[in-house]
Amino acid sequence: AQSVSQHNHHVILSEAASLELGCNYSYGGTVNLFWYVQYPGQHLQLLLKYFSGDPLVKGIKGFEAEFIKSKFSFNLRKPSVQWSDTAEYFCAVKAAGNKLTFGGGTRVLVKP
Amino acid sequence: GAGVSQSPRYKVAKRGQDVALRCDPISGHVSLFWYQQALGQGPEFLTYFQNEAQLDKSGLPSDRFFAERPEGSVSTLKIQRTQQEDSAVYLCASSTRTATYEQYFGPGTRLTVT
């Protein structure tokens, strides 16, 4: 069965700092990859997704992620965070079947 | 436009009670998913419908959990004889059957079993 690991449970950083969240998955076949965000008091929203093609994908709000197949990784990045990026971030994989398998999430706190 | 809605938003049940959680997907969305999110964890897949057909129920943790979508729109997740370990947020998501395959999530129902 596929699994998804997010290395950091909590990240605290200051505004304008760069952010990188790690995500690794275990599945040897074709995958679709996603990053979801959950802002305080809100529901899960899609940040970006990778299906095929350019392994560097750009999402909303200045986020991007890079798919490295050889490393089974899909790390999320943002060059300069804002206080409004405070949220919980989830990496997810769709492999065989239609369900999403999520990582445990990373809580990001951006200090103003 | 209207997103995925879920009701109730909060539910407190005494151990042993039955509960029913409702999901209204986005109109026209063919696929509907249920996930369970325990405190401090990521969502975990429970079951999946395509129209009224339940195509995957591999994530349902026990036979106390039952889901239905009789007319291919609204879905209900029922939990019988609730136990404390059932306490979690239950998320519903819907999607179109397209290659882009984005799942749109509802706000969830927070179930607390006392």
PDB file of N, CA and C in Angstrom, chain A residues 24-106:
ATOM      1  N   ASN A  24       7.712  12.732   0.951  1.00  0.00           N
ATOM      2  CA  ASN A  24       8.152  11.527   0.258  1.00  0.00           C
ATOM      3  C   ASN A  24       7.032  10.510   0.242  1.00  0.00           C
ATOM      4  N   TYR A  25       6.964   9.753  -0.821  1.00  0.00           N
ATOM      5  CA  TYR A  25       5.921   8.753  -0.931  1.00  0.00           C
ATOM      6  C   TYR A  25       6.546   7.405  -1.278  1.00  0.00           C
ATOM      7  N   SER A  26       5.806   6.366  -1.008  1.00  0.00           N
ATOM      8  CA  SER A  26       6.278   5.029  -1.348  1.00  0.00           C
ATOM      9  C   SER A  26       5.269   4.414  -2.298  1.00  0.00           C
ATOM     10  N   TYR A  27       5.633   4.373  -3.544  1.00  0.00           N
ATOM     11  CA  TYR A  27       4.837   3.686  -4.568  1.00  0.00           C
ATOM     12  C   TYR A  27       5.672   3.674  -5.829  1.00  0.00           C
ATOM     13  N   GLY A  28       5.796   2.520  -6.445  1.00  0.00           N
ATOM     14  CA  GLY A  28       6.710   2.407  -7.559  1.00  0.00           C
ATOM     15  C   GLY A  28       6.134   2.744  -8.912  1.00  0.00           C
ATOM     16  N   GLY A  29       4.824   2.886  -9.004  1.00  0.00           N
ATOM     17  CA  GLY A  29       4.200   3.112 -10.291  1.00  0.00           C
ATOM     18  C   GLY A  29       3.909   4.584 -10.537  1.00  0.00           C
ATOM     19  N   THR A  30       3.037   4.816 -11.487  1.00  0.00           N
ATOM     20  CA  THR A  30       2.647   6.186 -11.834  1.00  0.00           C
ATOM     21  C   THR A  30       1.809   6.801 -10.719  1.00  0.00           C
ATOM     22  N   VAL A  31       2.140   8.030 -10.379  1.00  0.00           N
ATOM     23  CA  VAL A  31       1.411   8.716  -9.311  1.00  0.00           C
ATOM     24  C   VAL A  31       0.976  10.105  -9.765  1.00  0.00           C
ATOM     25  N   ASN A  32      -0.069  10.570  -9.161  1.00  0.00           N
ATOM     26  CA  ASN A  32      -0.443  11.968  -9.232  1.00  0.00           C
ATOM     27  C   ASN A  32      -0.211  12.551  -7.840  1.00  0.00           C
ATOM     28  N   LEU A  33       0.313  13.760  -7.777  1.00  0.00           N
ATOM     29  CA  LEU A  33       0.746  14.329  -6.504  1.00  0.00           C
ATOM     30  C   LEU A  33       0.067  15.659  -6.252  1.00  0.00           C
ATOM     31  N   PHE A  34      -0.218  15.917  -4.998  1.00  0.00           N
ATOM     32  CA  PHE A  34      -0.982  17.099  -4.620  1.00  0.00           C
ATOM     33  C   PHE A  34      -0.416  17.707  -3.340  1.00  0.00           C
ATOM     34  N   TRP A  35      -0.568  18.994  -3.229  1.00  0.00           N
ATOM     35  CA  TRP A  35      -0.416  19.678  -1.946  1.00  0.00           C
ATOM     36  C   TRP A  35      -1.724  20.399  -1.657  1.00  0.00           C
ATOM     37  N   TYR A  36      -2.253  20.130  -0.460  1.00  0.00           N
ATOM     38  CA  TYR A  36      -3.453  20.809   0.028  1.00  0.00           C
ATOM     39  C   TYR A  36      -3.064  21.692   1.212  1.00  0.00           C
ATOM     40  N   VAL A  37      -3.826  22.751   1.422  1.00  0.00           N
ATOM     41  CA  VAL A  37      -3.601  23.646   2.550  1.00  0.00           C
ATOM     42  C   VAL A  37      -4.904  23.813   3.317  1.00  0.00           C
ATOM     43  N   GLN A  38      -4.763  23.908   4.625  1.00  0.00           N
ATOM     44  CA  GLN A  38      -5.931  24.159   5.462  1.00  0.00           C
ATOM     45  C   GLN A  38      -5.632  25.354   6.344  1.00  0.00           C
ATOM     46  N   TYR A  39      -6.214  26.501   6.011  1.00  0.00           N
ATOM     47  CA  TYR A  39      -6.048  27.700   6.830  1.00  0.00           C
ATOM     48  C   TYR A  39      -6.910  27.576   8.083  1.00  0.00           C
ATOM     49  N   PRO A  40      -6.548  28.269   9.139  1.00  0.00           N
ATOM     50  CA  PRO A  40      -7.302  28.154  10.396  1.00  0.00           C
ATOM     51  C   PRO A  40      -8.791  28.380  10.185  1.00  0.00           C
ATOM     52  N   GLY A  41      -9.577  27.421  10.610  1.00  0.00           N
ATOM     53  CA  GLY A  41     -11.025  27.539  10.526  1.00  0.00           C
ATOM     54  C   GLY A  41     -11.611  27.290   9.148  1.00  0.00           C
ATOM     55  N   GLN A  42     -10.780  26.906   8.206  1.00  0.00           N
ATOM     56  CA  GLN A  42     -11.277  26.686   6.842  1.00  0.00           C
ATOM     57  C   GLN A  42     -11.093  25.227   6.429  1.00  0.00           C
ATOM     58  N   HIS A  43     -11.669  24.898   5.283  1.00  0.00           N
ATOM     59  CA  HIS A  43     -11.558  23.528   4.816  1.00  0.00           C
ATOM     60  C   HIS A  43     -10.322  23.354   3.930  1.00  0.00           C
ATOM     61  N   LEU A  44     -10.011  22.119   3.633  1.00  0.00           N
ATOM     62  CA  LEU A  44      -8.873  21.795   2.773  1.00  0.00           C
ATOM     63  C   LEU A  44      -9.054  22.407   1.388  1.00  0.00           C
ATOM     64  N   GLN A  45      -7.971  23.031   0.902  1.00  0.00           N
ATOM     65  CA  GLN A  45      -8.001  23.622  -0.437  1.00  0.00           C
ATOM     66  C   GLN A  45      -6.770  23.146  -1.202  1.00  0.00           C
ATOM     67  N   LEU A  46      -6.926  22.974  -2.508  1.00  0.00           N
ATOM     68  CA  LEU A  46      -5.819  22.539  -3.332  1.00  0.00           C
ATOM     69  C   LEU A  46      -4.861  23.696  -3.591  1.00  0.00           C
ATOM     70  N   LEU A  47      -3.566  23.456  -3.316  1.00  0.00           N
ATOM     71  CA  LEU A  47      -2.523  24.439  -3.626  1.00  0.00           C
ATOM     72  C   LEU A  47      -1.964  24.216  -5.021  1.00  0.00           C
ATOM     73  N   LEU A  48      -1.636  22.979  -5.307  1.00  0.00           N
ATOM     74  CA  LEU A  48      -1.092  22.637  -6.611  1.00  0.00           C
ATOM     75  C   LEU A  48      -1.147  21.133  -6.804  1.00  0.00           C
ATOM     76  N   LYS A  49      -0.894  20.733  -8.053  1.00  0.00           N
ATOM     77  CA  LYS A  49      -0.971  19.315  -8.384  1.00  0.00           C
ATOM     78  C   LYS A  49       0.011  19.000  -9.504  1.00  0.00           C
ATOM     79  N   TYR A  50       0.463  17.759  -9.516  1.00  0.00           N
ATOM     80  CA  TYR A  50       1.320  17.274 -10.593  1.00  0.00           C
ATOM     81  C   TYR A  50       0.674  16.023 -11.188  1.00  0.00           C
ATOM     82  N   PHE A  51       0.531  16.064 -12.531  1.00  0.00           N
ATOM     83  CA  PHE A  51       0.026  14.883 -13.225  1.00  0.00           C
ATOM     84  C   PHE A  51       1.072  14.323 -14.177  1.00  0.00           C
ATOM     85  N   SER A  52       1.675  15.203 -14.948  1.00  0.00           N
ATOM     86  CA  SER A  52       2.690  14.764 -15.900  1.00  0.00           C
ATOM     87  C   SER A  52       3.386  16.003 -16.433  1.00  0.00           C
ATOM     88  N   GLY A  53       4.445  15.783 -17.219  1.00  0.00           N
ATOM     89  CA  GLY A  53       5.110  16.905 -17.860  1.00  0.00           C
ATOM     90  C   GLY A  53       6.151  17.543 -16.961  1.00  0.00           C
ATOM     91  N   ASP A  54       6.246  18.845 -17.023  1.00  0.00           N
ATOM     92  CA  ASP A  54       7.255  19.600 -16.283  1.00  0.00           C
ATOM     93  C   ASP A  54       7.178  19.250 -14.792  1.00  0.00           C
ATOM     94  N   PRO A  55       8.277  18.748 -14.230  1.00  0.00           N
ATOM     95  CA  PRO A  55       8.235  18.340 -12.823  1.00  0.00           C
ATOM     96  C   PRO A  55       8.177  19.512 -11.855  1.00  0.00           C
ATOM     97  N   LEU A  56       8.391  20.702 -12.327  1.00  0.00           N
ATOM     98  CA  LEU A  56       8.266  21.886 -11.474  1.00  0.00           C
ATOM     99  C   LEU A  56       6.892  22.497 -11.723  1.00  0.00           C
ATOM    100  N   VAL A  57       6.045  22.427 -10.720  1.00  0.00           N
ATOM    101  CA  VAL A  57       4.676  22.912 -10.903  1.00  0.00           C
ATOM    102  C   VAL A  57       4.453  24.136 -10.024  1.00  0.00           C
ATOM    103  N   LYS A  58       3.713  25.045 -10.564  1.00  0.00           N
ATOM    104  CA  LYS A  58       3.399  26.275  -9.828  1.00  0.00           C
ATOM    105  C   LYS A  58       1.937  26.268  -9.423  1.00  0.00           C
ATOM    106  N   GLY A  59       1.700  26.710  -8.195  1.00  0.00           N
ATOM    107  CA  GLY A  59       0.340  26.735  -7.700  1.00  0.00           C
ATOM    108  C   GLY A  59      -0.096  28.143  -7.351  1.00  0.00           C
ATOM    109  N   ILE A  60      -1.112  28.188  -6.508  1.00  0.00           N
ATOM    110  CA  ILE A  60      -1.641  29.485  -6.109  1.00  0.00           C
ATOM    111  C   ILE A  60      -0.771  30.112  -5.036  1.00  0.00           C
ATOM    112  N   LYS A  61      -0.903  31.418  -4.874  1.00  0.00           N
ATOM    113  CA  LYS A  61      -0.271  32.164  -3.785  1.00  0.00           C
ATOM    114  C   LYS A  61       1.246  32.045  -3.767  1.00  0.00           C
ATOM    115  N   GLY A  62       1.850  31.863  -4.913  1.00  0.00           N
ATOM    116  CA  GLY A  62       3.301  31.861  -5.012  1.00  0.00           C
ATOM    117  C   GLY A  62       3.978  30.560  -4.633  1.00  0.00           C
ATOM    118  N   PHE A  63       3.222  29.519  -4.398  1.00  0.00           N
ATOM    119  CA  PHE A  63       3.795  28.219  -4.052  1.00  0.00           C
ATOM    120  C   PHE A  63       4.201  27.458  -5.305  1.00  0.00           C
ATOM    121  N   GLU A  64       5.222  26.631  -5.160  1.00  0.00           N
ATOM    122  CA  GLU A  64       5.634  25.735  -6.215  1.00  0.00           C
ATOM    123  C   GLU A  64       6.109  24.430  -5.584  1.00  0.00           C
ATOM    124  N   ALA A  65       6.149  23.389  -6.400  1.00  0.00           N
ATOM    125  CA  ALA A  65       6.628  22.097  -5.906  1.00  0.00           C
ATOM    126  C   ALA A  65       7.385  21.412  -7.021  1.00  0.00           C
ATOM    127  N   GLU A  66       8.365  20.613  -6.630  1.00  0.00           N
ATOM    128  CA  GLU A  66       9.176  19.896  -7.596  1.00  0.00           C
ATOM    129  C   GLU A  66       9.051  18.404  -7.379  1.00  0.00           C
ATOM    130  N   PHE A  67       8.690  17.706  -8.450  1.00  0.00           N
ATOM    131  CA  PHE A  67       8.586  16.247  -8.427  1.00  0.00           C
ATOM    132  C   PHE A  67       9.936  15.692  -8.826  1.00  0.00           C
ATOM    133  N   ILE A  68      10.554  14.910  -7.952  1.00  0.00           N
ATOM    134  CA  ILE A  68      11.798  14.222  -8.273  1.00  0.00           C
ATOM    135  C   ILE A  68      11.512  12.731  -8.188  1.00  0.00           C
ATOM    136  N   LYS A  69      11.320  12.140  -9.339  1.00  0.00           N
ATOM    137  CA  LYS A  69      10.883  10.747  -9.398  1.00  0.00           C
ATOM    138  C   LYS A  69      11.894   9.809  -8.742  1.00  0.00           C
ATOM    139  N   SER A  70      13.182  10.067  -8.981  1.00  0.00           N
ATOM    140  CA  SER A  70      14.218   9.172  -8.457  1.00  0.00           C
ATOM    141  C   SER A  70      14.283   9.192  -6.940  1.00  0.00           C
ATOM    142  N   LYS A  71      13.780  10.258  -6.351  1.00  0.00           N
ATOM    143  CA  LYS A  71      13.797  10.381  -4.894  1.00  0.00           C
ATOM    144  C   LYS A  71      12.418  10.165  -4.286  1.00  0.00           C
ATOM    145  N   PHE A  72      11.442   9.894  -5.113  1.00  0.00           N
ATOM    146  CA  PHE A  72      10.058   9.720  -4.649  1.00  0.00           C
ATOM    147  C   PHE A  72       9.640  10.921  -3.782  1.00  0.00           C
ATOM    148  N   SER A  73       9.994  12.106  -4.258  1.00  0.00           N
ATOM    149  CA  SER A  73       9.726  13.286  -3.452  1.00  0.00           C
ATOM    150  C   SER A  73       8.913  14.315  -4.221  1.00  0.00           C
ATOM    151  N   PHE A  74       8.228  15.147  -3.474  1.00  0.00           N
ATOM    152  CA  PHE A  74       7.397  16.223  -4.046  1.00  0.00           C
ATOM    153  C   PHE A  74       7.394  17.344  -3.014  1.00  0.00           C
ATOM    154  N   ASN A  75       8.493  18.070  -2.952  1.00  0.00           N
ATOM    155  CA  ASN A  75       8.667  19.099  -1.927  1.00  0.00           C
ATOM    156  C   ASN A  75       8.006  20.405  -2.331  1.00  0.00           C
ATOM    157  N   LEU A  76       7.441  21.055  -1.349  1.00  0.00           N
ATOM    158  CA  LEU A  76       6.735  22.319  -1.555  1.00  0.00           C
ATOM    159  C   LEU A  76       7.647  23.465  -1.168  1.00  0.00           C
ATOM    160  N   ARG A  77       7.613  24.539  -1.948  1.00  0.00           N
ATOM    161  CA  ARG A  77       8.478  25.687  -1.663  1.00  0.00           C
ATOM    162  C   ARG A  77       7.725  26.985  -1.869  1.00  0.00           C
ATOM    163  N   LYS A  78       8.177  27.989  -1.101  1.00  0.00           N
ATOM    164  CA  LYS A  78       7.747  29.366  -1.338  1.00  0.00           C
ATOM    165  C   LYS A  78       8.918  30.266  -0.961  1.00  0.00           C
ATOM    166  N   PRO A  79       9.339  31.130  -1.860  1.00  0.00           N
ATOM    167  CA  PRO A  79      10.555  31.919  -1.630  1.00  0.00           C
ATOM    168  C   PRO A  79      10.443  32.905  -0.463  1.00  0.00           C
ATOM    169  N   SER A  80       9.244  33.443  -0.257  1.00  0.00           N
ATOM    170  CA  SER A  80       9.094  34.488   0.766  1.00  0.00           C
ATOM    171  C   SER A  80       7.693  34.381   1.360  1.00  0.00           C
ATOM    172  N   VAL A  81       7.618  33.914   2.586  1.00  0.00           N
ATOM    173  CA  VAL A  81       6.295  33.670   3.179  1.00  0.00           C
ATOM    174  C   VAL A  81       5.719  34.935   3.795  1.00  0.00           C
ATOM    175  N   GLN A  82       4.397  34.895   3.928  1.00  0.00           N
ATOM    176  CA  GLN A  82       3.675  35.977   4.574  1.00  0.00           C
ATOM    177  C   GLN A  82       2.948  35.416   5.786  1.00  0.00           C
ATOM    178  N   TRP A  83       2.543  36.317   6.674  1.00  0.00           N
ATOM    179  CA  TRP A  83       1.813  35.899   7.860  1.00  0.00           C
ATOM    180  C   TRP A  83       0.577  35.077   7.476  1.00  0.00           C
ATOM    181  N   SER A  84      -0.028  35.426   6.341  1.00  0.00           N
ATOM    182  CA  SER A  84      -1.248  34.746   5.895  1.00  0.00           C
ATOM    183  C   SER A  84      -0.986  33.324   5.411  1.00  0.00           C
ATOM    184  N   ASP A  85       0.269  32.914   5.341  1.00  0.00           N
ATOM    185  CA  ASP A  85       0.587  31.531   4.971  1.00  0.00           C
ATOM    186  C   ASP A  85       0.531  30.594   6.167  1.00  0.00           C
ATOM    187  N   THR A  86       0.264  31.134   7.337  1.00  0.00           N
ATOM    188  CA  THR A  86       0.075  30.295   8.519  1.00  0.00           C
ATOM    189  C   THR A  86      -1.078  29.335   8.267  1.00  0.00           C
ATOM    190  N   ALA A  87      -0.787  28.043   8.346  1.00  0.00           N
ATOM    191  CA  ALA A  87      -1.774  27.030   7.966  1.00  0.00           C
ATOM    192  C   ALA A  87      -1.169  25.651   8.204  1.00  0.00           C
ATOM    193  N   GLU A  88      -1.984  24.641   7.921  1.00  0.00           N
ATOM    194  CA  GLU A  88      -1.465  23.278   7.910  1.00  0.00           C
ATOM    195  C   GLU A  88      -1.429  22.794   6.463  1.00  0.00           C
ATOM    196  N   TYR A  89      -0.337  22.167   6.106  1.00  0.00           N
ATOM    197  CA  TYR A  89      -0.101  21.766   4.721  1.00  0.00           C
ATOM    198  C   TYR A  89      -0.035  20.236   4.650  1.00  0.00           C
ATOM    199  N   PHE A  90      -0.751  19.691   3.672  1.00  0.00           N
ATOM    200  CA  PHE A  90      -0.815  18.246   3.497  1.00  0.00           C
ATOM    201  C   PHE A  90      -0.366  17.873   2.097  1.00  0.00           C
ATOM    202  N   CYS A  91       0.523  16.905   2.041  1.00  0.00           N
ATOM    203  CA  CYS A  91       0.914  16.292   0.786  1.00  0.00           C
ATOM    204  C   CYS A  91       0.026  15.069   0.556  1.00  0.00           C
ATOM    205  N   ALA A  92      -0.361  14.809  -0.674  1.00  0.00           N
ATOM    206  CA  ALA A  92      -1.230  13.662  -0.965  1.00  0.00           C
ATOM    207  C   ALA A  92      -0.826  13.018  -2.276  1.00  0.00           C
ATOM    208  N   VAL A  93      -1.053  11.725  -2.354  1.00  0.00           N
ATOM    209  CA  VAL A  93      -0.705  10.937  -3.535  1.00  0.00           C
ATOM    210  C   VAL A  93      -1.934  10.174  -4.010  1.00  0.00           C
ATOM    211  N   LYS A  94      -2.139  10.182  -5.311  1.00  0.00           N
ATOM    212  CA  LYS A  94      -3.122   9.279  -5.911  1.00  0.00           C
ATOM    213  C   LYS A  94      -2.351   8.283  -6.764  1.00  0.00           C
ATOM    214  N   ALA A  95      -2.403   7.020  -6.343  1.00  0.00           N
ATOM    215  CA  ALA A  95      -1.729   5.986  -7.113  1.00  0.00           C
ATOM    216  C   ALA A  95      -2.803   5.139  -7.786  1.00  0.00           C
ATOM    217  N   ALA A  96      -2.760   3.834  -7.573  1.00  0.00           N
ATOM    218  CA  ALA A  96      -3.803   2.980  -8.143  1.00  0.00           C
ATOM    219  C   ALA A  96      -5.132   3.283  -7.476  1.00  0.00           C
ATOM    220  N   GLY A  97      -6.193   3.294  -8.239  1.00  0.00           N
ATOM    221  CA  GLY A  97      -7.486   3.619  -7.666  1.00  0.00           C
ATOM    222  C   GLY A  97      -7.713   5.112  -7.637  1.00  0.00           C
ATOM    223  N   ASN A  98      -8.759   5.522  -7.004  1.00  0.00           N
ATOM    224  CA  ASN A  98      -9.131   6.936  -7.003  1.00  0.00           C
ATOM    225  C   ASN A  98      -8.908   7.655  -5.689  1.00  0.00           C
ATOM    226  N   LYS A  99      -8.566   6.943  -4.657  1.00  0.00           N
ATOM    227  CA  LYS A  99      -8.445   7.585  -3.361  1.00  0.00           C
ATOM    228  C   LYS A  99      -7.139   8.362  -3.252  1.00  0.00           C
ATOM    229  N   LEU A 100      -7.147   9.362  -2.368  1.00  0.00           N
ATOM    230  CA  LEU A 100      -5.943  10.093  -2.024  1.00  0.00           C
ATOM    231  C   LEU A 100      -5.376   9.517  -0.733  1.00  0.00           C
ATOM    232  N   THR A 101      -4.055   9.369  -0.708  1.00  0.00           N
ATOM    233  CA  THR A 101      -3.353   9.012   0.523  1.00  0.00           C
ATOM    234  C   THR A 101      -2.592  10.240   0.989  1.00  0.00           C
ATOM    235  N   PHE A 102      -2.884  10.678   2.202  1.00  0.00           N
ATOM    236  CA  PHE A 102      -2.316  11.919   2.737  1.00  0.00           C
ATOM    237  C   PHE A 102      -1.156  11.645   3.677  1.00  0.00           C
ATOM    238  N   GLY A 103      -0.244  12.602   3.733  1.00  0.00           N
ATOM    239  CA  GLY A 103       0.742  12.618   4.787  1.00  0.00           C
ATOM    240  C   GLY A 103       0.120  13.150   6.070  1.00  0.00           C
ATOM    241  N   GLY A 104       0.917  13.169   7.118  1.00  0.00           N
ATOM    242  CA  GLY A 104       0.413  13.574   8.426  1.00  0.00           C
ATOM    243  C   GLY A 104       0.240  15.067   8.606  1.00  0.00           C
ATOM    244  N   GLY A 105       0.730  15.847   7.645  1.00  0.00           N
ATOM    245  CA  GLY A 105       0.548  17.289   7.716  1.00  0.00           C
ATOM    246  C   GLY A 105       1.717  17.995   8.377  1.00  0.00           C
ATOM    247  N   THR A 106       1.928  19.248   7.992  1.00  0.00           N
ATOM    248  CA  THR A 106       2.932  20.115   8.619  1.00  0.00           C
ATOM    249  C   THR A 106       2.251  21.421   8.999  1.00  0.00           C
TER     250      THR A 106
END
